Every structure is written in structure tokens, then in C-alpha cells.
mmCIF file of C-alpha atoms in Angstrom:
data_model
loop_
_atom_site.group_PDB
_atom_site.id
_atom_site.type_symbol
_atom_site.label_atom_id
_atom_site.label_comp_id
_atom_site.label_asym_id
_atom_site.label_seq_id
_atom_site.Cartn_x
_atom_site.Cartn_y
_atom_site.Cartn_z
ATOM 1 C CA UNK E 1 28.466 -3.584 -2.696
ATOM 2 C CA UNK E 2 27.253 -6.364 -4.896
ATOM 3 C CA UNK E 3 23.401 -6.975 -4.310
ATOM 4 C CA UNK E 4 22.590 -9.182 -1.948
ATOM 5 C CA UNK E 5 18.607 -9.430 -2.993
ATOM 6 C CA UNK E 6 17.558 -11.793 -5.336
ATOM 7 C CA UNK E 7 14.578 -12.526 -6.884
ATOM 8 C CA UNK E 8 13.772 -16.542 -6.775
ATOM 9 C CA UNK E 9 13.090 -17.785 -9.948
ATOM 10 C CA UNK E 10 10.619 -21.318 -9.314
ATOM 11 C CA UNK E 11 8.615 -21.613 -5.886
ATOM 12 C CA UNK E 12 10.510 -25.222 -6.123
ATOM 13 C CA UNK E 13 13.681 -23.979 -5.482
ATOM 14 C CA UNK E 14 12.559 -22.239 -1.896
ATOM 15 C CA UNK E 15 10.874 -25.796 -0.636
ATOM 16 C CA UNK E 16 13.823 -27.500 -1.337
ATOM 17 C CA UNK E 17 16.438 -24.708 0.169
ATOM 18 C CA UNK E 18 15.407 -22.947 3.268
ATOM 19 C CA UNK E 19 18.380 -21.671 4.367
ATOM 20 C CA UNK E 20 20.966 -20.621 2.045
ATOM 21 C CA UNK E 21 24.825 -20.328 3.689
ATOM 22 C CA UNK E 22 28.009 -18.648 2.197
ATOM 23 C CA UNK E 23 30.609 -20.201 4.340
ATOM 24 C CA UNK E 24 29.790 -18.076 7.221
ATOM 25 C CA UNK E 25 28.927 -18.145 11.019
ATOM 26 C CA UNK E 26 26.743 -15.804 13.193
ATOM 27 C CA UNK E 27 28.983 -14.888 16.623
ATOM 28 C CA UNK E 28 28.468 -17.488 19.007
ATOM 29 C CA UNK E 29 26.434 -17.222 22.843
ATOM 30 C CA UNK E 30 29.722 -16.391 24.229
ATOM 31 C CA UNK E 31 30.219 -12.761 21.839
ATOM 32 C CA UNK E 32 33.524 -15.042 20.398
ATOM 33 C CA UNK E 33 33.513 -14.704 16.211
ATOM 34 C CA UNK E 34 34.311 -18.208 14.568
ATOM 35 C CA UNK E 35 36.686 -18.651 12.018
ATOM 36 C CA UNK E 36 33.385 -19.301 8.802
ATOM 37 C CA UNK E 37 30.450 -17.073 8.970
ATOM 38 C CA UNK E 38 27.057 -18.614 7.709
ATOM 39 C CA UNK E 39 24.971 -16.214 6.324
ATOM 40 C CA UNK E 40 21.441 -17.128 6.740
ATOM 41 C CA UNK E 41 18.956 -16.636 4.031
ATOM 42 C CA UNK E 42 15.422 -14.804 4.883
ATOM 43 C CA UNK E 43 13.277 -15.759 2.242
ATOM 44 C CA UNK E 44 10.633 -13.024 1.386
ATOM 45 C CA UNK E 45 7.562 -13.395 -0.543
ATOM 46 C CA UNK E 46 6.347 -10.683 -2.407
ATOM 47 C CA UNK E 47 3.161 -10.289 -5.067
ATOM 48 C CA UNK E 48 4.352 -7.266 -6.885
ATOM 49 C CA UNK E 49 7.028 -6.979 -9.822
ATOM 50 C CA UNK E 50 10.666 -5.726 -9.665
ATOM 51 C CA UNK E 51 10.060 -1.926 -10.800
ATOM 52 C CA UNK E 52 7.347 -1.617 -7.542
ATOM 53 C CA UNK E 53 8.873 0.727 -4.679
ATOM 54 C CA UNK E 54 8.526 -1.820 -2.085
ATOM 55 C CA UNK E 55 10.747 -4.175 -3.661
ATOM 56 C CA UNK E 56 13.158 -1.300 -4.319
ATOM 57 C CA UNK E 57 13.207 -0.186 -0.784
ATOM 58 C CA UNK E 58 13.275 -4.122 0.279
ATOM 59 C CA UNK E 59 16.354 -4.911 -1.771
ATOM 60 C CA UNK E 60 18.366 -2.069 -0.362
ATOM 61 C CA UNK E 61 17.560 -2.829 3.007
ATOM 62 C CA UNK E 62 19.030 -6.208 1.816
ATOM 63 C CA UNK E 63 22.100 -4.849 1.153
ATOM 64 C CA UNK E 64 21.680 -2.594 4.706
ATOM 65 C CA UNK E 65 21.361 -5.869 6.929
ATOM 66 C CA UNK E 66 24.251 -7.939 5.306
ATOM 67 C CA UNK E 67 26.816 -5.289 5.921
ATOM 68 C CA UNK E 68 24.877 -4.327 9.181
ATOM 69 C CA UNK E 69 25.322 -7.746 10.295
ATOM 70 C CA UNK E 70 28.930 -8.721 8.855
ATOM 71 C CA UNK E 71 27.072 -11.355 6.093
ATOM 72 C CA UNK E 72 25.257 -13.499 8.660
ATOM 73 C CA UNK E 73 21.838 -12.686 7.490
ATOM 74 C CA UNK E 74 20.367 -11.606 3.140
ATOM 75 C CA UNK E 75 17.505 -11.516 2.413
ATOM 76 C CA UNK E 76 16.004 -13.286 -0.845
ATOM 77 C CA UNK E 77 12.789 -11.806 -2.613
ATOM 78 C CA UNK E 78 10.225 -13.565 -4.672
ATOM 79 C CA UNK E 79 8.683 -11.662 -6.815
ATOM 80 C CA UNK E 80 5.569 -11.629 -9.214
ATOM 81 C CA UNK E 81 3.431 -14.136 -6.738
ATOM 82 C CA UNK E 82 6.001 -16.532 -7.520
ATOM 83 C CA UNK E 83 5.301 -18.334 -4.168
ATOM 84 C CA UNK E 84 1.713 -17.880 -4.254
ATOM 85 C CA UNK E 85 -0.941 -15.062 -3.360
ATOM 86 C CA UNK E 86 -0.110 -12.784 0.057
ATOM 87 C CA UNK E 87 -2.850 -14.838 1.977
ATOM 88 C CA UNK E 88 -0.888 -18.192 0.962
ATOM 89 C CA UNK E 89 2.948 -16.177 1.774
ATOM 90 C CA UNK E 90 1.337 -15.194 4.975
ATOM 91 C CA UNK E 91 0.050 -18.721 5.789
ATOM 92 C CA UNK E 92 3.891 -19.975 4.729
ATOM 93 C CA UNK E 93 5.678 -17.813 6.914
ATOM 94 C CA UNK E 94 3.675 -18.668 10.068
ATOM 95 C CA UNK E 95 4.283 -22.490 9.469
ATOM 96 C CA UNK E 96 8.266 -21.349 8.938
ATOM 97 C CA UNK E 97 8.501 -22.559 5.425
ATOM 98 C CA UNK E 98 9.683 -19.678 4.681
ATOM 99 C CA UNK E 99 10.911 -16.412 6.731
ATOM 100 C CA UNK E 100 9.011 -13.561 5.441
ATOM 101 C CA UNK E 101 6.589 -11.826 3.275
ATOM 102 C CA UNK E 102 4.802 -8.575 2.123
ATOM 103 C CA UNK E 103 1.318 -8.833 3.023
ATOM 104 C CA UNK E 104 -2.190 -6.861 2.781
ATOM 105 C CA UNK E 105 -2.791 -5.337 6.424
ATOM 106 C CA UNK E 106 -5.724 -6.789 5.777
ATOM 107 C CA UNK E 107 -4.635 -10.416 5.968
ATOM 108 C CA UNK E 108 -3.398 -9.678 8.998
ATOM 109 C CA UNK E 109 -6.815 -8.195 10.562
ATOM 110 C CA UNK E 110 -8.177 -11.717 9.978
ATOM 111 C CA UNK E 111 -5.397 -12.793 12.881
ATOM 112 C CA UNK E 112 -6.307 -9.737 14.952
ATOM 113 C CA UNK E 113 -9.116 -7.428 14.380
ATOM 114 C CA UNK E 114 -7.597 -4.179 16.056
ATOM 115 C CA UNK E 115 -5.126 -4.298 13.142
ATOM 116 C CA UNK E 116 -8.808 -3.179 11.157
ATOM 117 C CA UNK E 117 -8.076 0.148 12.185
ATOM 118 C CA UNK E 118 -4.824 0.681 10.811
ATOM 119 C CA UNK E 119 -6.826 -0.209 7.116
ATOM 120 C CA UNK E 120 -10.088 2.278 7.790
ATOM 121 C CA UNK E 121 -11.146 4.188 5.205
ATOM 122 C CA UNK E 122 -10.028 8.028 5.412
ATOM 123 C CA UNK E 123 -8.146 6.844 8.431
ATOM 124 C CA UNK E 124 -5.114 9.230 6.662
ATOM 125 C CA UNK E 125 -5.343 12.551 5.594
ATOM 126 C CA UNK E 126 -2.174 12.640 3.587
ATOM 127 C CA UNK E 127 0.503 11.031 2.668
ATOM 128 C CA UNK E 128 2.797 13.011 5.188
ATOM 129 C CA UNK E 129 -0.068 12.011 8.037
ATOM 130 C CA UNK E 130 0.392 8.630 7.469
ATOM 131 C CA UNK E 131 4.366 8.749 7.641
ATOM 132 C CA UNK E 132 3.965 10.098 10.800
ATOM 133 C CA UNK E 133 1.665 7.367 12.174
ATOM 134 C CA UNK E 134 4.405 4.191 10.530
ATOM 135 C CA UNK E 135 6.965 6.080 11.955
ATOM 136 C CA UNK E 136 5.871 7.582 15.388
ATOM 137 C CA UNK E 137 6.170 4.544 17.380
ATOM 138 C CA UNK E 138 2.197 4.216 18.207
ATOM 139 C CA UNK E 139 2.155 0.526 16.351
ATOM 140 C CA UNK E 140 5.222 -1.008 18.115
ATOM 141 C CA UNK E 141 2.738 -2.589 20.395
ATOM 142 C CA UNK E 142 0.268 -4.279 17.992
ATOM 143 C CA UNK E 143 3.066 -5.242 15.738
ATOM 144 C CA UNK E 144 4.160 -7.431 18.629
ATOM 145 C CA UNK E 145 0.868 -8.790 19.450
ATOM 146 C CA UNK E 146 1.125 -11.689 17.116
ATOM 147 C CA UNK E 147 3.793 -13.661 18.327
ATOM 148 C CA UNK E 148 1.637 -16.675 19.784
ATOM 149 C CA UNK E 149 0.210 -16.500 16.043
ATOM 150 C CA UNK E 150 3.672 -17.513 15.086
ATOM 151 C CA UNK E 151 4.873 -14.033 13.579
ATOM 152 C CA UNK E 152 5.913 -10.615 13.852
ATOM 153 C CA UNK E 153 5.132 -7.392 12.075
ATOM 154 C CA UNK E 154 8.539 -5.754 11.422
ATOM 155 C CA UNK E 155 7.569 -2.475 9.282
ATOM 156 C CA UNK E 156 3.901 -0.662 7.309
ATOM 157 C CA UNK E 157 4.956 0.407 3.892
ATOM 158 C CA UNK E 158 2.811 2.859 1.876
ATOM 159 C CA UNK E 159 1.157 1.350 -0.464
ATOM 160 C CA UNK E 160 -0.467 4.820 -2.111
ATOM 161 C CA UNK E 161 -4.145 5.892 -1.734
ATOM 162 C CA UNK E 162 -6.770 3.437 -2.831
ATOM 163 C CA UNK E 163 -9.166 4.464 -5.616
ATOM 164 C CA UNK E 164 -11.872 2.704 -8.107
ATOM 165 C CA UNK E 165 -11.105 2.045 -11.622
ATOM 166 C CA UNK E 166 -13.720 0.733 -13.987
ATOM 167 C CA UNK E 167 -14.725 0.781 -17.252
ATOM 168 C CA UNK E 168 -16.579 4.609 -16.049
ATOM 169 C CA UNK E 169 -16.096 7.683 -14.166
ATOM 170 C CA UNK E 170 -17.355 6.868 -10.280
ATOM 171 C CA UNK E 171 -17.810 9.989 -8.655
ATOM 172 C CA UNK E 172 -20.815 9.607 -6.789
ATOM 173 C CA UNK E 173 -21.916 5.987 -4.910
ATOM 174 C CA UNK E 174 -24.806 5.761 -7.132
ATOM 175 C CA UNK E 175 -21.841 5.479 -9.931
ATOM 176 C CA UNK E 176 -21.138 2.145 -8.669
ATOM 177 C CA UNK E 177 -24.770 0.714 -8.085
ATOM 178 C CA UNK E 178 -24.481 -3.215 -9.330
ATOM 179 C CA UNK E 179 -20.941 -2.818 -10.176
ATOM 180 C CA UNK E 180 -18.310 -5.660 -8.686
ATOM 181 C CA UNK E 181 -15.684 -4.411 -7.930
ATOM 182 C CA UNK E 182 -12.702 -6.709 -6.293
ATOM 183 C CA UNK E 183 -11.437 -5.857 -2.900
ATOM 184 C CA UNK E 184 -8.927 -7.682 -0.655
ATOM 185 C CA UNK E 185 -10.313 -11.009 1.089
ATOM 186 C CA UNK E 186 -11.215 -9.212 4.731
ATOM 187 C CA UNK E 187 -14.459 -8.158 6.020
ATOM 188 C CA UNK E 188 -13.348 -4.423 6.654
ATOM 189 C CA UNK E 189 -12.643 -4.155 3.005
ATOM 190 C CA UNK E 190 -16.024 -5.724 1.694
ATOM 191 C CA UNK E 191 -18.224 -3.645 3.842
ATOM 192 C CA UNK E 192 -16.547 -0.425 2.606
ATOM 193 C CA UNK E 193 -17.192 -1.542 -0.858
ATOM 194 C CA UNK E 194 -20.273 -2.031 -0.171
ATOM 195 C CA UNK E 195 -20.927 0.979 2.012
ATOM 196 C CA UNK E 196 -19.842 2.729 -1.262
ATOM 197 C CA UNK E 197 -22.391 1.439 -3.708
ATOM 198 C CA UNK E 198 -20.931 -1.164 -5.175
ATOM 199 C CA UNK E 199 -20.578 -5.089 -4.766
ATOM 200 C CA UNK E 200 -17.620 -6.038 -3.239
ATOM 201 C CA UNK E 201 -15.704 -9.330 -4.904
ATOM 202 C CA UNK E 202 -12.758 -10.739 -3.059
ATOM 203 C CA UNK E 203 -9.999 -12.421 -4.718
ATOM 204 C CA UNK E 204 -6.125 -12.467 -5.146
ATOM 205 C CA UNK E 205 -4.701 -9.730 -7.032
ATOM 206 C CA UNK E 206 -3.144 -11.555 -9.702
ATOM 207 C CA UNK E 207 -6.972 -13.045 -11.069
ATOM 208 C CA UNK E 208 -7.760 -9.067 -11.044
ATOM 209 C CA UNK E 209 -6.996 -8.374 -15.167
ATOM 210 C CA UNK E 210 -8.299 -11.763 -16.429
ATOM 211 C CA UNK E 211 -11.576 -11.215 -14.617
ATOM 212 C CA UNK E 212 -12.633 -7.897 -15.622
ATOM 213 C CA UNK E 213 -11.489 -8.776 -18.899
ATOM 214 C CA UNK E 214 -14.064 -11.870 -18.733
ATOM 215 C CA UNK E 215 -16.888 -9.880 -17.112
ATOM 216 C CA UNK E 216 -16.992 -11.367 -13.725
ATOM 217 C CA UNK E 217 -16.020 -8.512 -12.089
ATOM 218 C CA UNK E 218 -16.144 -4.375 -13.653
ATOM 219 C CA UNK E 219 -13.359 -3.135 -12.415
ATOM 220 C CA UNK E 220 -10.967 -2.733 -8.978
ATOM 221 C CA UNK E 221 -9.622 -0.761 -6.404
ATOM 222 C CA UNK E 222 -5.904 0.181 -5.802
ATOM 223 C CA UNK E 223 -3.175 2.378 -6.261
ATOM 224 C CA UNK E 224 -1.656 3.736 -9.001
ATOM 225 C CA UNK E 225 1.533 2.224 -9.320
ATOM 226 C CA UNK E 226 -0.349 -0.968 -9.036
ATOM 227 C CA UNK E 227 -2.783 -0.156 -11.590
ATOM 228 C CA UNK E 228 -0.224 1.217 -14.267
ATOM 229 C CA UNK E 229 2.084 -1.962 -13.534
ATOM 230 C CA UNK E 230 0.078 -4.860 -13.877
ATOM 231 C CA UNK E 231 -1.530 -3.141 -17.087
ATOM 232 C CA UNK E 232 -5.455 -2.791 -15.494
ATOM 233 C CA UNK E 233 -5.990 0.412 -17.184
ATOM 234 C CA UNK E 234 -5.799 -2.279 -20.554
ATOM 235 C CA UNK E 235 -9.306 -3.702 -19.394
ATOM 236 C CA UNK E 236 -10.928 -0.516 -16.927
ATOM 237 C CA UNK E 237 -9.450 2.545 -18.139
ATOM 238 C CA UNK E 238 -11.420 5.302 -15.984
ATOM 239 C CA UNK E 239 -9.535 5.766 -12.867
ATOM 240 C CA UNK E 240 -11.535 7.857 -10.221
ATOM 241 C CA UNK E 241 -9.504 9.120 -7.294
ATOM 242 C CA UNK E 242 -11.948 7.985 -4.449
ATOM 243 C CA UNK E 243 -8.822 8.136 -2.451
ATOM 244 C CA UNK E 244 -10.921 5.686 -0.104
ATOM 245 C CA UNK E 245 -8.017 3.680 1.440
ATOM 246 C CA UNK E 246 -4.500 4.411 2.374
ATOM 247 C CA UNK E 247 -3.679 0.586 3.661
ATOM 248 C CA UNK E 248 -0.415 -0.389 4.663
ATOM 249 C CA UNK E 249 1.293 -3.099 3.782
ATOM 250 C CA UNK E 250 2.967 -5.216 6.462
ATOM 251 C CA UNK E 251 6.281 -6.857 6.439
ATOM 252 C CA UNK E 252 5.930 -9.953 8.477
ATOM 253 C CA UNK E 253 8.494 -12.166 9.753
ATOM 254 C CA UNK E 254 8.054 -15.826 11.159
ATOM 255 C CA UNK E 255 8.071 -15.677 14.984
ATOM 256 C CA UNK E 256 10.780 -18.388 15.095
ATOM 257 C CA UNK E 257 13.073 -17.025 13.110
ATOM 258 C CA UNK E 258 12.773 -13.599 14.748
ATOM 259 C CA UNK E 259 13.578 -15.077 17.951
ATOM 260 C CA UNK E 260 16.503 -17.206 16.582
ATOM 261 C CA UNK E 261 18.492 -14.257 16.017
ATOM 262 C CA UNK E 262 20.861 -12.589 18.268
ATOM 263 C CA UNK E 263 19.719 -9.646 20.480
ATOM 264 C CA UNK E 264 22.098 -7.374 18.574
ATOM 265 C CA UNK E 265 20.756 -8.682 15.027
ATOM 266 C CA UNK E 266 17.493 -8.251 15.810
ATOM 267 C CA UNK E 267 17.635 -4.627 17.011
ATOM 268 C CA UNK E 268 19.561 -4.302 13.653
ATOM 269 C CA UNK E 269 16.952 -5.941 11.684
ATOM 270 C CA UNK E 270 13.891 -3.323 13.893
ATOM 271 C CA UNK E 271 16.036 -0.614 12.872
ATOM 272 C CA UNK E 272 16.601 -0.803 9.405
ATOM 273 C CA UNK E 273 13.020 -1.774 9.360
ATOM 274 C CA UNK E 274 12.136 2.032 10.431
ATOM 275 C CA UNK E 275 14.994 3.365 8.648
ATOM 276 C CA UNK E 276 13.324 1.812 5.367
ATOM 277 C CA UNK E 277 9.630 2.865 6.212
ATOM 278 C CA UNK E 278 10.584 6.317 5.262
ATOM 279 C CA UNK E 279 13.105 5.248 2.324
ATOM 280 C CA UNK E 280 9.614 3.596 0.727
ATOM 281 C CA UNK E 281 7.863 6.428 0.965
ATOM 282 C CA UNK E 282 10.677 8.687 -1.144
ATOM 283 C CA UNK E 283 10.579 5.660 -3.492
ATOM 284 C CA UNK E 284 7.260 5.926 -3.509
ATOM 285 C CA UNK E 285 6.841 9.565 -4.594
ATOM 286 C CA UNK E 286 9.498 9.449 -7.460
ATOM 287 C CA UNK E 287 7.485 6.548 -8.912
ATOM 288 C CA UNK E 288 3.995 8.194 -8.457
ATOM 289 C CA UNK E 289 4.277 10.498 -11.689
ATOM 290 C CA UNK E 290 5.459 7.824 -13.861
ATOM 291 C CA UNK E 291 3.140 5.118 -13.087
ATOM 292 C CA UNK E 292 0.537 7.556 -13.877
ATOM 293 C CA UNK E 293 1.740 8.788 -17.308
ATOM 294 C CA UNK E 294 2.159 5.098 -18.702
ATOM 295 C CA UNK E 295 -1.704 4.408 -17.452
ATOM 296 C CA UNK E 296 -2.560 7.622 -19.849
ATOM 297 C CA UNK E 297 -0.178 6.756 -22.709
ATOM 298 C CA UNK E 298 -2.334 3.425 -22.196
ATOM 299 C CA UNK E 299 -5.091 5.198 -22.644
ATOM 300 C CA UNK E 300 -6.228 5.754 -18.556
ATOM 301 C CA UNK E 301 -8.436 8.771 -17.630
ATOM 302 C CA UNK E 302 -7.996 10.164 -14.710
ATOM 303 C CA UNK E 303 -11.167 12.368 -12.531
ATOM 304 C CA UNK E 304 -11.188 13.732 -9.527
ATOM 305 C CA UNK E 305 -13.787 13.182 -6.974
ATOM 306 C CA UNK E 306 -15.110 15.054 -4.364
ATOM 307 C CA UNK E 307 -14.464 12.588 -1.683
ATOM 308 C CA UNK E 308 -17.658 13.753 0.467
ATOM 309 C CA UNK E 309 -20.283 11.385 -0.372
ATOM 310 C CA UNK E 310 -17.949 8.544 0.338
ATOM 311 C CA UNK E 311 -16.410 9.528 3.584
ATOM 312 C CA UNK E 312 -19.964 9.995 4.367
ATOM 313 C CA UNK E 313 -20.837 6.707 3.403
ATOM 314 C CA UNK E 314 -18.520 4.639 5.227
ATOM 315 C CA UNK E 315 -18.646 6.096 8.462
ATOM 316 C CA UNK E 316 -20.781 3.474 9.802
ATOM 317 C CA UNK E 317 -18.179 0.999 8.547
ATOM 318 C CA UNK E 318 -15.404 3.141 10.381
ATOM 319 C CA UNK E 319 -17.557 3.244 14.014
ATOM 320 C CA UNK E 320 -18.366 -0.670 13.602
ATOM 321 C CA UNK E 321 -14.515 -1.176 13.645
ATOM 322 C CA UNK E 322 -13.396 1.406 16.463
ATOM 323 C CA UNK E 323 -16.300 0.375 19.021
ATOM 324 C CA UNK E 324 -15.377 -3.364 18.875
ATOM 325 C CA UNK E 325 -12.772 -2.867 21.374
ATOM 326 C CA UNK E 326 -11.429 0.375 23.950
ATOM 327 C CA UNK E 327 -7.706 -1.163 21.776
ATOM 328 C CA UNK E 328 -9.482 -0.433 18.109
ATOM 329 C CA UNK E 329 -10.843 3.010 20.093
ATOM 330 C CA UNK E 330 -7.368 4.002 21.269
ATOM 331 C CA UNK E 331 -5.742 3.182 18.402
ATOM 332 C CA UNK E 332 -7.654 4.960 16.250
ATOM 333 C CA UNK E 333 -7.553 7.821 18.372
ATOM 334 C CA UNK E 334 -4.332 8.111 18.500
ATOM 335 C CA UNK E 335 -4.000 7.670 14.504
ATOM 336 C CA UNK E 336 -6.235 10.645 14.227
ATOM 337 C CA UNK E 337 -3.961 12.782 16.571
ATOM 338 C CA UNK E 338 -1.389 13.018 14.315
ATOM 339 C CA UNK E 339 -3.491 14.133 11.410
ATOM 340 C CA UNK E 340 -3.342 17.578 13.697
#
């Protein structure tokens, strides 16, 4: 089948066309087909590129819920922070400008703080632990604790394992003693930085190469497909696998539209949403190896780090989370259980 997912081209276009139709109509309250389906348009903002496994796994779910739902719903991607940073995607979809976006679980801690726990540091042992936890069923009922916030978590992709990269080897957190390093804009994130010995410095992803390159900041923190593809080994070429995070991020849908959608179509829509938390994980993998020899063809180094001192180090940022609440407890818990 033709693809169904495109990538919006101006942040103009999208406020002037909510809802795109092709002539076709969603089954009406009585089960009875009409002669046109509409096909609805969910718009999705998204802040990484094209070649990142989210999108990849995104635009073939695309494909999944048009034929899943005989054309009456697509979904539309914008890519590249087209429609602004994840904090300003997330603060579109819960007004309903537009349907859905990719955002930093830690965006949506600011809404709810239990969701702090699903962001701790060393909260995942592996890659294969975390699967288990997205795909388990334990976070059904916290991704439905946002509706009267006016939107829904559908899905946690992987987004990789976290690390430093600066313009030096950090393998100890004296390494990082007056170094800024950016973080996401939420609290959990800026005390870990800080619990690790450097200076945390929030601010949107897409400011991340210019200011390092200016001196503002020395380096970041992230994955690294996200590293290799938005070139930051160009301006802090010692990546240091700190491997201090292993944050999801959370597909969000506006509460409104959700709700707006037959029963059947939204238990298709839940499904695929599972089916393509493990698809972005294979995607994921196959991308891993690649992302990593373009960083060192850039001229990346790559150390290992024994991870000891900084587990260590954050622990008080880890029981300041899970003894806000017996919810953060439980959760957390129960994350923990499946590392067994």
C-alpha cells in the first residue's frame, strides 16, 4: 500500500487544515457504512528527523491504522521540530490544535509526577527489561490518568540508553565538576545531572549543537542515534556510556479526539499502539550500529564507564521520587520486578 504518513512541510499548513478528508465517512452510531468515507487526519508532531526509528515505526503504524480502519483515520507526521519543541507539541495537542505528538516522558511528569518514575535513572537494566515493562500492561493505568488534563498516553517508545557526551571522557562524577551539560526541562532530570557532578542546563533539543558550539553549555546527554543524527559528535566528540537514563518517549493523543472515535477504532488504534512498541524496539536495534559508526567516521570516541559511582550517586534522586507517593512506590516496584 501507498504510504499513508507524511511529513508536513510548514507549521502553517497544520493551523490552517486540521482535519484532512479523502471523500470518506467513518460508520455511523447505528454500525450502517455510508456511501463516502472521510478519512480523518491525526496530525503528529515529532522533533526528530525521518531516518530516526520512531518515525519509522510511526509511519508504518500509519499505514497499519488506515487499512485497520477501512481509510477513516492517517496519520500525518511533522518532522524536524517543524511545529515547535515537544514541550510546545505537547501544549498543542492538549488545546486540540492538533491530535498528537512524540513527547519526552518527562514533559509529561510536569502534568503528573508518578510518571517521574517511569524516567529514573537505572530504573532499566536492559534493553529487554524495559520491553517487558512498555509491554506488560503495568502502565495501562497511568497512561489513562491524564484525561481531565485533556490527553491520553497511547504507547512508551525506546528511546536508547542515555549517556554524556562532551568535549572529554566522563567516567567518574568528578569528570563533570563545573561542566553544563543540557538535560530535558523537568526537575527529575536536573537533579540527576546534578547528583552526577555536573550542572544541569535545560533547553529544547534543537538549541543543543549551536550552544555547545558557542560555549554556553559543554556538552549533552542522549542516545546514540540522537547524537550521530543531529551531528553533536561535530561540537563534543567524547561519548561516555554513563548509560544513566533509559526514558521513554510517550505518544500522546488529545483527549477529545480519542474519545471522538468509535469504540471499535479506538481499540484498533490501543492495539496497534502495543503492536508498534515492540516493532520500535527491532527498529531500534538495526539502527544502533550504524548511528554509532557515522559518530566515529565523524570523529566520536566512544569509553566505557563503570556505571558504579553514578548509580551510587543518584540514589537519593531515585528515593526522593518513589517516596512522594505509595503510586510512585508501587510503580516502581513493580518496574523493578520485571528486571528479575
Amino acid at each position: 500500500m501507498k504510504k499513508r504518513f507524511l511529513a508536513a512541510v510548514l507549521a502553517g499548513t497544520m493551523m490552517l487544515s486540521l482535519v484532512g478528508c479523502s471523500g470518506k465517512s467513518e460508520s455511523g452510531d447505528n454500525g450502517q457504512s455510508s456511501n463516502t468515507v472521510k478519512t480523518t487526519t491525526l496530525k503528529l508532531a515529532f522533533n526528530q528527523s525521518e531516518n530516526h526509528p520512531q518515525y519509522k515505526a510511526l509511519s508504518e503504524m500509519s499505514d497499519a491504522l488506515y487499512e485497520a480502519t477501512n481509510g477513516a483515520y492517517e496519520i500525518e507526521i511533522s518532522p524536524n521540530e517543524l511545529l515547535g519543541s515537544q514541550k510546545d507539541a505537547f501544549e498543542l495537542v492538549q488545546n486540540g490544535t492538533i491530535q498528537m505528538a512524540m513527547v519526552a516522558n518527562s514533559i509529561v511528569e510536569n502534568v503528573n509526577s508518578d510518571f517521574a518514575v517511569l524516567g529514573l535513572p537505572y530504573a532499566y537494566d536492559s534493553t529487554e527489561h524495559q520491553k517487558k515493562v512498555f509491554t506488560s500492561g503495568i502502565l495501562d493505568d497511568i497512561f489513562a490518568s491524564t484525561t481531565a488534563n485533556k490527553f491520553n498516553v497511547l504507547a512508551a517508545f525506546t528511546a536508547g540508553s542515555r549517556c554524556v557526551y562532551t568535549d572529554k571522557p566522563i567516567t567518574t562524577p568528578a569528570d563533570l565538576a563545573g561542566y553544563k551539560i543540557r538535560v530535558m526541562e523537568a526537575p527529575t532530570s536536573i537533579a540527576m545531572l546534578n547528583a552526577m557532578g555536573g550542572v544541569a542546563t535545560p533547553m529544547a533539543q534543537g538549541e543543543v549543537y549551536t550552544a555547545i558550539q558557542q560555549g554556553i553549555i559543554n556538552g549533552g546527554e542522549n542516545n546514540e542515534i540522537t547524537y550521530a543524527d543531529l551531528k553533536h559528535y561535530e561540537v563534543a566528540p567524547y561519548f561516555s556510556y554513563t548509560r544513566h537514563l533509559m526514558i521513554p518517549d510517550l505518544l500522546v493523543i488529545n483527549a477529545e479526539t480519542l474519545s471522538g472515535m468509535s469504540e471499535e477504532n479506538q481499540q484498533i488504534l490501543k492495539d496497534l499502539c502495543k503492536e508498534y512498541t515492540e516493532r520500535e524496539f527491532e527498529l531500534w536495534d538495526e539502527q544502533l550500529d550504524t548511528a554509532i559508526e557515522t559518530a566515529k567516521t565523524g570523529g566520536a570516541t566512544f569509553t566505557e564507564v563503570d556505571i558504579t559511582p553514578f548509580q551510587e550517586a543518584v540514589q537519593p534522586v531515585i528515593n526522593d521520587v518513589i517516596n512522594k507517593s505509595e503510586s510512585a512506590k508501587a510503580l516502581y516496584d513493580e518496574i523493578r520486578a520485571l528486571a528479575e
